[in-house]
GROMACS .gro file of C-alpha atoms in nm:
model
  391
    1MET     CA    1   7.955  -3.970  -1.855
    2LYS     CA    2   7.744  -3.980  -1.539
    3ASN     CA    3   8.018  -4.129  -1.323
    4ARG     CA    4   8.278  -3.891  -1.461
    5ILE     CA    5   8.059  -3.589  -1.387
    6LYS     CA    6   8.000  -3.717  -1.035
    7GLU     CA    7   8.373  -3.757  -0.981
    8LEU     CA    8   8.447  -3.405  -1.103
    9ALA     CA    9   8.160  -3.251  -0.907
   10LYS     CA   10   8.291  -3.410  -0.589
   11ALA     CA   11   8.649  -3.310  -0.664
   12TYR     CA   12   8.558  -2.948  -0.746
   13ALA     CA   13   8.299  -2.899  -0.469
   14PRO     CA   14   8.547  -2.731  -0.230
   15GLU     CA   15   8.658  -2.490  -0.505
   16PHE     CA   16   8.304  -2.384  -0.588
   17THR     CA   17   8.201  -2.366  -0.226
   18ALA     CA   18   8.483  -2.114  -0.185
   19ILE     CA   19   8.356  -1.931  -0.495
   20ARG     CA   20   8.008  -1.921  -0.345
   21ARG     CA   21   8.147  -1.772  -0.025
   22HIS     CA   22   8.342  -1.511  -0.221
   23LEU     CA   23   8.028  -1.412  -0.411
   24HIS     CA   24   7.825  -1.408  -0.092
   25SER     CA   25   8.076  -1.177   0.072
   26HIS     CA   26   8.069  -0.936  -0.222
   27PRO     CA   27   7.704  -0.896  -0.328
   28GLU     CA   28   7.597  -0.629  -0.575
   29LEU     CA   29   7.255  -0.491  -0.659
   30SER     CA   30   7.072  -0.545  -0.987
   31PHE     CA   31   7.248  -0.404  -1.294
   32GLN     CA   32   7.541  -0.296  -1.073
   33GLU     CA   33   7.720  -0.633  -1.068
   34PHE     CA   34   8.053  -0.494  -1.191
   35GLU     CA   35   8.287  -0.682  -0.956
   36THR     CA   36   8.076  -0.995  -0.985
   37THR     CA   37   8.092  -1.003  -1.364
   38ALA     CA   38   8.468  -0.933  -1.358
   39PHE     CA   39   8.512  -1.228  -1.119
   40ILE     CA   40   8.307  -1.459  -1.342
   41GLN     CA   41   8.511  -1.356  -1.644
   42GLN     CA   42   8.830  -1.439  -1.453
   43GLN     CA   43   8.696  -1.785  -1.378
   44LEU     CA   44   8.589  -1.850  -1.737
   45THR     CA   45   8.930  -1.739  -1.863
   46ALA     CA   46   9.099  -1.977  -1.618
   47PHE     CA   47   8.873  -2.260  -1.738
   48GLY     CA   48   8.961  -2.182  -2.101
   49VAL     CA   49   8.597  -2.118  -2.193
   50PRO     CA   50   8.534  -1.849  -2.457
   51PHE     CA   51   8.277  -1.585  -2.367
   52LYS     CA   52   8.127  -1.252  -2.462
   53ALA     CA   53   8.075  -0.991  -2.189
   54GLY     CA   54   7.871  -0.672  -2.172
   55ILE     CA   55   7.535  -0.829  -2.254
   56ALA     CA   56   7.259  -0.630  -2.081
   57GLY     CA   57   7.538  -0.430  -1.921
   58THR     CA   58   7.696  -0.684  -1.689
   59GLY     CA   59   7.579  -1.012  -1.842
   60ILE     CA   60   7.800  -1.279  -1.998
   61ILE     CA   61   7.744  -1.549  -2.260
   62ALA     CA   62   7.987  -1.843  -2.268
   63LEU     CA   63   7.999  -2.125  -2.522
   64ILE     CA   64   8.124  -2.482  -2.486
   65GLU     CA   65   8.134  -2.679  -2.810
   66GLY     CA   66   8.122  -3.056  -2.790
   67LYS     CA   67   8.123  -3.300  -3.078
   68ASN     CA   68   7.911  -3.190  -3.375
   69PRO     CA   69   7.846  -2.843  -3.224
   70SER     CA   70   7.557  -2.765  -3.459
   71SER     CA   71   7.361  -3.081  -3.372
   72LYS     CA   72   7.187  -2.919  -3.072
   73THR     CA   73   7.225  -2.635  -2.823
   74ILE     CA   74   7.135  -2.650  -2.455
   75ALA     CA   75   7.144  -2.328  -2.250
   76LEU     CA   76   7.214  -2.294  -1.878
   77ARG     CA   77   7.123  -1.977  -1.691
   78ALA     CA   78   7.250  -1.825  -1.367
   79ASP     CA   79   7.136  -1.494  -1.216
   80ILE     CA   80   7.410  -1.289  -1.047
   81ASP     CA   81   7.246  -0.998  -0.860
   82ALA     CA   82   7.171  -0.953  -0.489
   83LEU     CA   83   6.907  -0.777  -0.278
   84PRO     CA   84   6.895  -0.455  -0.072
   85ILE     CA   85   6.891  -0.643   0.261
   86THR     CA   86   7.129  -0.613   0.557
   87GLU     CA   87   7.260  -0.958   0.646
   88ALA     CA   88   7.205  -1.077   1.004
   89ASN     CA   89   7.405  -1.400   0.981
   90ASP     CA   90   7.725  -1.428   1.183
   91VAL     CA   91   7.932  -1.632   0.938
   92PRO     CA   92   8.287  -1.594   0.800
   93TYR     CA   93   8.147  -1.518   0.454
   94LYS     CA   94   7.900  -1.252   0.572
   95SER     CA   95   7.830  -0.971   0.326
   96THR     CA   96   8.091  -0.697   0.332
   97ASN     CA   97   7.863  -0.460   0.142
   98VAL     CA   98   7.639  -0.312   0.410
   99GLY     CA   99   7.275  -0.316   0.310
  100VAL     CA  100   7.329  -0.565   0.025
  101MET     CA  101   7.295  -0.942   0.058
  102HIS     CA  102   7.266  -1.257  -0.149
  103ALA     CA  103   6.938  -1.338   0.023
  104CYS     CA  104   6.786  -1.524  -0.274
  105GLY     CA  105   7.066  -1.768  -0.343
  106HIS     CA  106   7.199  -1.618  -0.664
  107ASP     CA  107   7.549  -1.677  -0.530
  108VAL     CA  108   7.461  -2.048  -0.519
  109HIS     CA  109   7.307  -2.041  -0.867
  110THR     CA  110   7.617  -1.875  -1.012
  111SER     CA  111   7.852  -2.116  -0.835
  112CYS     CA  112   7.656  -2.421  -0.954
  113VAL     CA  113   7.649  -2.302  -1.314
  114LEU     CA  114   8.016  -2.202  -1.304
  115GLY     CA  115   8.097  -2.546  -1.167
  116ALA     CA  116   7.892  -2.712  -1.439
  117THR     CA  117   8.073  -2.497  -1.696
  118LYS     CA  118   8.414  -2.617  -1.577
  119ILE     CA  119   8.302  -2.980  -1.578
  120LEU     CA  120   8.142  -2.955  -1.923
  121ASN     CA  121   8.447  -2.787  -2.071
  122GLU     CA  122   8.669  -3.070  -1.949
  123LEU     CA  123   8.432  -3.332  -2.091
  124LYS     CA  124   8.345  -3.157  -2.419
  125ASP     CA  125   8.493  -3.436  -2.629
  126GLY     CA  126   8.243  -3.675  -2.475
  127PHE     CA  127   7.906  -3.516  -2.558
  128GLU     CA  128   7.720  -3.388  -2.863
  129GLY     CA  129   7.625  -3.029  -2.937
  130THR     CA  130   7.689  -2.689  -2.782
  131ILE     CA  131   7.631  -2.566  -2.429
  132LYS     CA  132   7.541  -2.198  -2.402
  133VAL     CA  133   7.587  -2.049  -2.057
  134LEU     CA  134   7.411  -1.726  -1.958
  135PHE     CA  135   7.524  -1.528  -1.654
  136GLN     CA  136   7.242  -1.279  -1.623
  137PRO     CA  137   7.215  -0.951  -1.429
  138GLY     CA  138   6.910  -0.788  -1.275
  139GLU     CA  139   6.674  -1.074  -1.198
  140GLU     CA  140   6.541  -0.887  -0.894
  141LYS     CA  141   6.456  -0.559  -1.067
  142HIS     CA  142   6.203  -0.450  -1.328
  143PRO     CA  143   6.216  -0.500  -1.626
  144GLY     CA  144   6.430  -0.807  -1.549
  145GLY     CA  145   6.772  -0.876  -1.692
  146ALA     CA  146   6.640  -1.176  -1.885
  147SER     CA  147   6.423  -0.953  -2.104
  148ILE     CA  148   6.724  -0.737  -2.191
  149MET     CA  149   6.948  -1.039  -2.253
  150ILE     CA  150   6.689  -1.168  -2.500
  151GLU     CA  151   6.660  -0.829  -2.671
  152GLU     CA  152   7.039  -0.828  -2.713
  153GLY     CA  153   7.044  -1.171  -2.880
  154ALA     CA  154   7.121  -1.411  -2.595
  155LEU     CA  155   6.890  -1.674  -2.743
  156GLU     CA  156   7.029  -1.648  -3.095
  157ASN     CA  157   7.346  -1.765  -3.274
  158PRO     CA  158   7.302  -2.040  -3.173
  159ARG     CA  159   6.939  -2.062  -3.064
  160PRO     CA  160   6.892  -2.309  -2.775
  161ASP     CA  161   6.679  -2.616  -2.821
  162ALA     CA  162   6.614  -2.599  -2.447
  163ILE     CA  163   6.715  -2.387  -2.149
  164LEU     CA  164   6.767  -2.495  -1.788
  165GLY     CA  165   6.766  -2.292  -1.468
  166LEU     CA  166   6.774  -2.383  -1.101
  167HIS     CA  167   6.671  -2.203  -0.784
  168VAL     CA  168   6.750  -2.264  -0.419
  169HIS     CA  169   6.462  -2.400  -0.213
  170PRO     CA  170   6.521  -2.358   0.163
  171SER     CA  171   6.211  -2.555   0.263
  172MET     CA  172   6.344  -2.857   0.072
  173GLU     CA  173   6.617  -3.059   0.242
  174VAL     CA  174   6.960  -3.063   0.084
  175GLY     CA  175   7.004  -3.357  -0.149
  176LYS     CA  176   6.658  -3.318  -0.302
  177LEU     CA  177   6.541  -3.169  -0.632
  178GLY     CA  178   6.189  -3.054  -0.723
  179PHE     CA  179   6.025  -3.040  -1.067
  180HIS     CA  180   5.690  -2.915  -1.195
  181ALA     CA  181   5.576  -2.929  -1.558
  182GLY     CA  182   5.352  -2.668  -1.717
  183LYS     CA  183   5.257  -2.337  -1.555
  184TYR     CA  184   5.489  -2.305  -1.260
  185MET     CA  185   5.535  -1.943  -1.146
  186ALA     CA  186   5.311  -1.640  -1.180
  187SER     CA  187   5.339  -1.327  -1.387
  188ALA     CA  188   5.407  -1.014  -1.181
  189ASP     CA  189   5.283  -0.665  -1.267
  190GLU     CA  190   5.315  -0.347  -1.060
  191ILE     CA  191   5.012  -0.125  -0.995
  192TYR     CA  192   5.042   0.248  -0.919
  193ILE     CA  193   4.725   0.450  -0.851
  194THR     CA  194   4.702   0.820  -0.765
  195ILE     CA  195   4.368   0.961  -0.646
  196LYS     CA  196   4.326   1.339  -0.654
  197GLY     CA  197   4.054   1.569  -0.526
  198LYS     CA  198   3.983   1.889  -0.340
  199GLY     CA  199   4.121   1.854   0.011
  200GLY     CA  200   4.000   2.040   0.315
  201HIS     CA  201   3.899   2.035   0.678
  202ALA     CA  202   3.793   1.697   0.815
  203ALA     CA  203   3.497   1.862   0.989
  204GLN     CA  204   3.362   1.976   0.651
  205PRO     CA  205   3.381   1.666   0.430
  206HIS     CA  206   3.089   1.793   0.221
  207LEU     CA  207   3.319   2.066   0.089
  208THR     CA  208   3.589   1.821  -0.015
  209VAL     CA  209   3.650   1.512  -0.222
  210ASP     CA  210   3.744   1.255   0.040
  211THR     CA  211   4.042   1.090  -0.128
  212ILE     CA  212   4.098   0.862   0.173
  213LEU     CA  213   3.746   0.725   0.138
  214VAL     CA  214   3.783   0.684  -0.239
  215ALA     CA  215   4.109   0.497  -0.191
  216SER     CA  216   3.957   0.278   0.079
  217GLN     CA  217   3.669   0.187  -0.151
  218LEU     CA  218   3.918   0.097  -0.422
  219VAL     CA  219   4.123  -0.130  -0.197
  220VAL     CA  220   3.814  -0.331  -0.108
  221SER     CA  221   3.648  -0.319  -0.447
  222LEU     CA  222   3.951  -0.428  -0.647
  223GLN     CA  223   3.947  -0.766  -0.471
  224GLN     CA  224   3.625  -0.839  -0.660
  225ILE     CA  225   3.823  -0.828  -0.986
  226ILE     CA  226   3.955  -1.175  -0.906
  227SER     CA  227   3.673  -1.323  -0.698
  228ARG     CA  228   3.401  -1.242  -0.952
  229ASN     CA  229   3.586  -1.253  -1.286
  230ASN     CA  230   3.873  -1.501  -1.274
  231ASN     CA  231   3.836  -1.874  -1.328
  232PRO     CA  232   3.872  -2.012  -0.973
  233PHE     CA  233   4.082  -2.300  -1.105
  234SER     CA  234   4.347  -2.054  -1.231
  235PRO     CA  235   4.540  -1.898  -0.940
  236SER     CA  236   4.559  -1.518  -0.930
  237VAL     CA  237   4.646  -1.260  -0.664
  238LEU     CA  238   4.589  -0.885  -0.639
  239SER     CA  239   4.744  -0.719  -0.334
  240ILE     CA  240   4.749  -0.348  -0.253
  241CYS     CA  241   5.062  -0.312  -0.042
  242ALA     CA  242   5.104   0.063   0.008
  243PHE     CA  243   4.844   0.327   0.105
  244ASN     CA  244   5.000   0.672   0.130
  245GLY     CA  245   4.797   0.983   0.201
  246GLY     CA  246   4.736   1.240   0.469
  247PHE     CA  247   4.962   1.392   0.733
  248THR     CA  248   4.747   1.481   1.034
  249THR     CA  249   4.417   1.405   1.212
  250ASN     CA  250   4.193   1.680   1.079
  251VAL     CA  251   4.283   1.739   0.713
  252ILE     CA  252   4.143   1.544   0.421
  253PRO     CA  253   4.437   1.524   0.178
  254SER     CA  254   4.416   1.627  -0.183
  255GLU     CA  255   4.608   1.321  -0.297
  256VAL     CA  256   4.639   0.953  -0.202
  257LYS     CA  257   4.874   0.700  -0.362
  258LEU     CA  258   4.824   0.325  -0.375
  259MET     CA  259   5.077   0.065  -0.485
  260GLY     CA  260   5.034  -0.305  -0.533
  261THR     CA  261   5.105  -0.617  -0.731
  262PHE     CA  262   4.898  -0.836  -0.961
  263ARG     CA  263   4.987  -1.201  -1.019
  264ALA     CA  264   4.839  -1.451  -1.264
  265MET     CA  265   4.903  -1.794  -1.411
  266ASP     CA  266   4.724  -1.725  -1.739
  267GLU     CA  267   4.848  -1.465  -1.986
  268THR     CA  268   4.504  -1.403  -2.139
  269TRP     CA  269   4.342  -1.342  -1.799
  270ARG     CA  270   4.642  -1.132  -1.698
  271PHE     CA  271   4.576  -0.861  -1.955
  272ARG     CA  272   4.199  -0.881  -1.925
  273ALA     CA  273   4.245  -0.814  -1.554
  274HIS     CA  274   4.451  -0.504  -1.634
  275GLU     CA  275   4.153  -0.366  -1.827
  276LEU     CA  276   3.911  -0.451  -1.544
  277ILE     CA  277   4.136  -0.285  -1.284
  278ARG     CA  278   4.148   0.036  -1.488
  279LYS     CA  279   3.775   0.033  -1.560
  280GLN     CA  280   3.664  -0.039  -1.204
  281ALA     CA  281   3.906   0.201  -1.038
  282THR     CA  282   3.819   0.481  -1.281
  283GLY     CA  283   3.446   0.424  -1.237
  284ILE     CA  284   3.459   0.437  -0.859
  285ALA     CA  285   3.679   0.747  -0.854
  286GLU     CA  286   3.462   0.935  -1.101
  287ALA     CA  287   3.142   0.837  -0.918
  288MET     CA  288   3.288   0.986  -0.600
  289GLY     CA  289   3.408   1.303  -0.770
  290ALA     CA  290   3.779   1.224  -0.774
  291GLU     CA  291   4.039   1.225  -1.047
  292ILE     CA  292   4.252   0.915  -1.091
  293ASP     CA  293   4.577   0.817  -1.261
  294ILE     CA  294   4.650   0.447  -1.306
  295GLU     CA  295   4.978   0.296  -1.421
  296ILE     CA  296   5.027  -0.079  -1.456
  297LEU     CA  297   5.387  -0.175  -1.526
  298VAL     CA  298   5.393  -0.503  -1.716
  299GLY     CA  299   5.654  -0.718  -1.546
  300TYR     CA  300   5.761  -1.081  -1.570
  301PRO     CA  301   5.533  -1.322  -1.760
  302THR     CA  302   5.413  -1.662  -1.644
  303LEU     CA  303   5.695  -1.913  -1.612
  304TYR     CA  304   5.608  -2.215  -1.823
  305ASN     CA  305   5.801  -2.539  -1.792
  306ASN     CA  306   5.782  -2.726  -2.121
  307GLU     CA  307   5.627  -3.066  -2.048
  308GLU     CA  308   5.860  -3.269  -2.270
  309VAL     CA  309   6.181  -3.097  -2.159
  310THR     CA  310   6.079  -3.112  -1.793
  311ALA     CA  311   5.992  -3.481  -1.815
  312LYS     CA  312   6.328  -3.556  -1.972
  313ALA     CA  313   6.514  -3.339  -1.721
  314ARG     CA  314   6.337  -3.504  -1.430
  315GLY     CA  315   6.418  -3.846  -1.571
  316PHE     CA  316   6.786  -3.767  -1.612
  317ALA     CA  317   6.798  -3.608  -1.267
  318THR     CA  318   6.654  -3.930  -1.126
  319ASP     CA  319   6.917  -4.127  -1.314
  320TYR     CA  320   7.188  -3.901  -1.169
  321LEU     CA  321   7.073  -3.875  -0.806
  322GLY     CA  322   6.834  -4.163  -0.753
  323GLU     CA  323   6.456  -4.181  -0.738
  324GLU     CA  324   6.435  -4.089  -0.369
  325ALA     CA  325   6.609  -3.755  -0.435
  326VAL     CA  326   6.370  -3.624  -0.702
  327GLY     CA  327   6.013  -3.515  -0.643
  328ASP     CA  328   5.735  -3.275  -0.729
  329THR     CA  329   5.725  -2.912  -0.626
  330GLU     CA  330   5.420  -2.693  -0.598
  331ILE     CA  331   5.325  -2.403  -0.824
  332ARG     CA  332   5.424  -2.066  -0.683
  333MET     CA  333   5.269  -1.720  -0.704
  334GLY     CA  334   5.615  -1.570  -0.679
  335ALA     CA  335   5.771  -1.449  -1.002
  336GLU     CA  336   6.101  -1.512  -1.179
  337ASP     CA  337   6.239  -1.343  -1.486
  338PHE     CA  338   6.354  -1.684  -1.616
  339ALA     CA  339   5.993  -1.677  -1.735
  340PHE     CA  340   6.100  -1.457  -2.027
  341TYR     CA  341   6.322  -1.739  -2.157
  342SER     CA  342   6.042  -1.993  -2.106
  343GLN     CA  343   5.816  -1.788  -2.334
  344VAL     CA  344   6.070  -1.809  -2.618
  345VAL     CA  345   6.237  -2.154  -2.603
  346PRO     CA  346   6.143  -2.483  -2.430
  347ALA     CA  347   6.246  -2.446  -2.066
  348CYS     CA  348   6.282  -2.630  -1.739
  349PHE     CA  349   6.322  -2.436  -1.414
  350PHE     CA  350   6.369  -2.664  -1.113
  351ARG     CA  351   6.432  -2.639  -0.739
  352LEU     CA  352   6.753  -2.728  -0.556
  353GLY     CA  353   6.707  -2.829  -0.194
  354THR     CA  354   6.929  -2.616   0.031
  355GLY     CA  355   6.769  -2.655   0.373
  356ASN     CA  356   6.895  -2.854   0.669
  357THR     CA  357   6.648  -2.861   0.957
  358ALA     CA  358   6.887  -3.045   1.189
  359ARG     CA  359   7.147  -2.769   1.148
  360GLY     CA  360   6.892  -2.489   1.175
  361ILE     CA  361   6.925  -2.384   0.810
  362THR     CA  362   6.559  -2.304   0.754
  363SER     CA  363   6.526  -1.929   0.684
  364GLY     CA  364   6.337  -1.835   0.371
  365VAL     CA  365   6.466  -1.635   0.077
  366HIS     CA  366   6.456  -1.254   0.096
  367THR     CA  367   6.523  -1.263   0.472
  368PRO     CA  368   6.834  -1.132   0.653
  369THR     CA  369   6.904  -1.478   0.801
  370PHE     CA  370   6.885  -1.675   0.476
  371ASP     CA  371   7.166  -1.925   0.424
  372VAL     CA  372   7.213  -2.265   0.259
  373ASP     CA  373   7.362  -2.604   0.329
  374GLU     CA  374   7.659  -2.584   0.095
  375GLN     CA  375   7.642  -2.955   0.013
  376ALA     CA  376   7.384  -2.836  -0.240
  377ILE     CA  377   7.658  -2.688  -0.458
  378GLU     CA  378   7.808  -3.026  -0.550
  379ILE     CA  379   7.459  -3.158  -0.625
  380GLY     CA  380   7.359  -2.851  -0.827
  381MET     CA  381   7.670  -2.829  -1.042
  382GLY     CA  382   7.675  -3.201  -1.113
  383THR     CA  383   7.306  -3.219  -1.197
  384MET     CA  384   7.324  -2.919  -1.429
  385ALA     CA  385   7.624  -3.065  -1.610
  386TYR     CA  386   7.459  -3.405  -1.651
  387LEU     CA  387   7.126  -3.265  -1.772
  388ALA     CA  388   7.307  -3.045  -2.024
  389THR     CA  389   7.483  -3.346  -2.177
  390GLN     CA  390   7.175  -3.569  -2.187
  391LEU     CA  391   6.889  -3.346  -2.308
   0.00000   0.00000   0.00000
């Protein structure tokens, strides 16, 4: 099976490199992936793979049944949306949608999973069980397409015994894979705070409620939520990233708005921190005579890589690529909505090396110069196919 998958991955690499370039040239924003999903459906139809479209709006679920289809089910996931970034690369496959770019590698993810789907469909008489393939919209936008896919039954009928996902890793050289068992990526919640008070002349602060001062106190004070309450061995981040208030040099505004993000690796601490943020912010505002509105949008949960599934996946990846190609990857405070799947079924989310320092392919994700070494596509599609047959 391994050698056959390698042969097919090599043979189909040019086809799926071209597919990646097509997707890269035609990026679409979260939950607006209409042309993208139509293109994927065309490919699945050409492969002869049955599918159901319209999940979470533009999502797709495909099924490949091997021998004894009910014996086990392994799911593969690809995200299909792009980002609101204007591409700066001068390449033949540059984005044709101005202001929209596949700057997080979802074009690569989709191409790898599509390639694995074609390979698996051709080899379905040679492996046990069912492969369930999820092409998911809206990874980049709250509340996350994964959460909606799950609500609409993506993990049922049949329910996966395990789910796999991959993500480009530009700081890892092409040809390498990275794995990490256990807590791997942080939860991500959005914080919105509005401080209100009587505005007035800056020369008469005693006649006002200084909302700028209140907000400034909050920005500093909220950092103590983590430093004095969180277990220092459990990573957590609270960042206030927007401070909007005032319009001139001599008027204390009647309203200031703060926006930020809260990240955690522990779900219990995560929600305790929400309570502490509300309590501390409210107490400071009231003590300084201000009114306050606080909204915390609960976003993606902690991404948890099941230890057993990850160990098996890493072992099979080593078998497929060789020991020198597979290594450890660090935990990340970034968030991924694959985390929703990992909270429901055993999961393994791993990194696909896409960098090439010698060729200058080093830009990070979410930047206008992001690109990949396309040799990664053959590696990604072959590895996904092999892991799906062996788990």
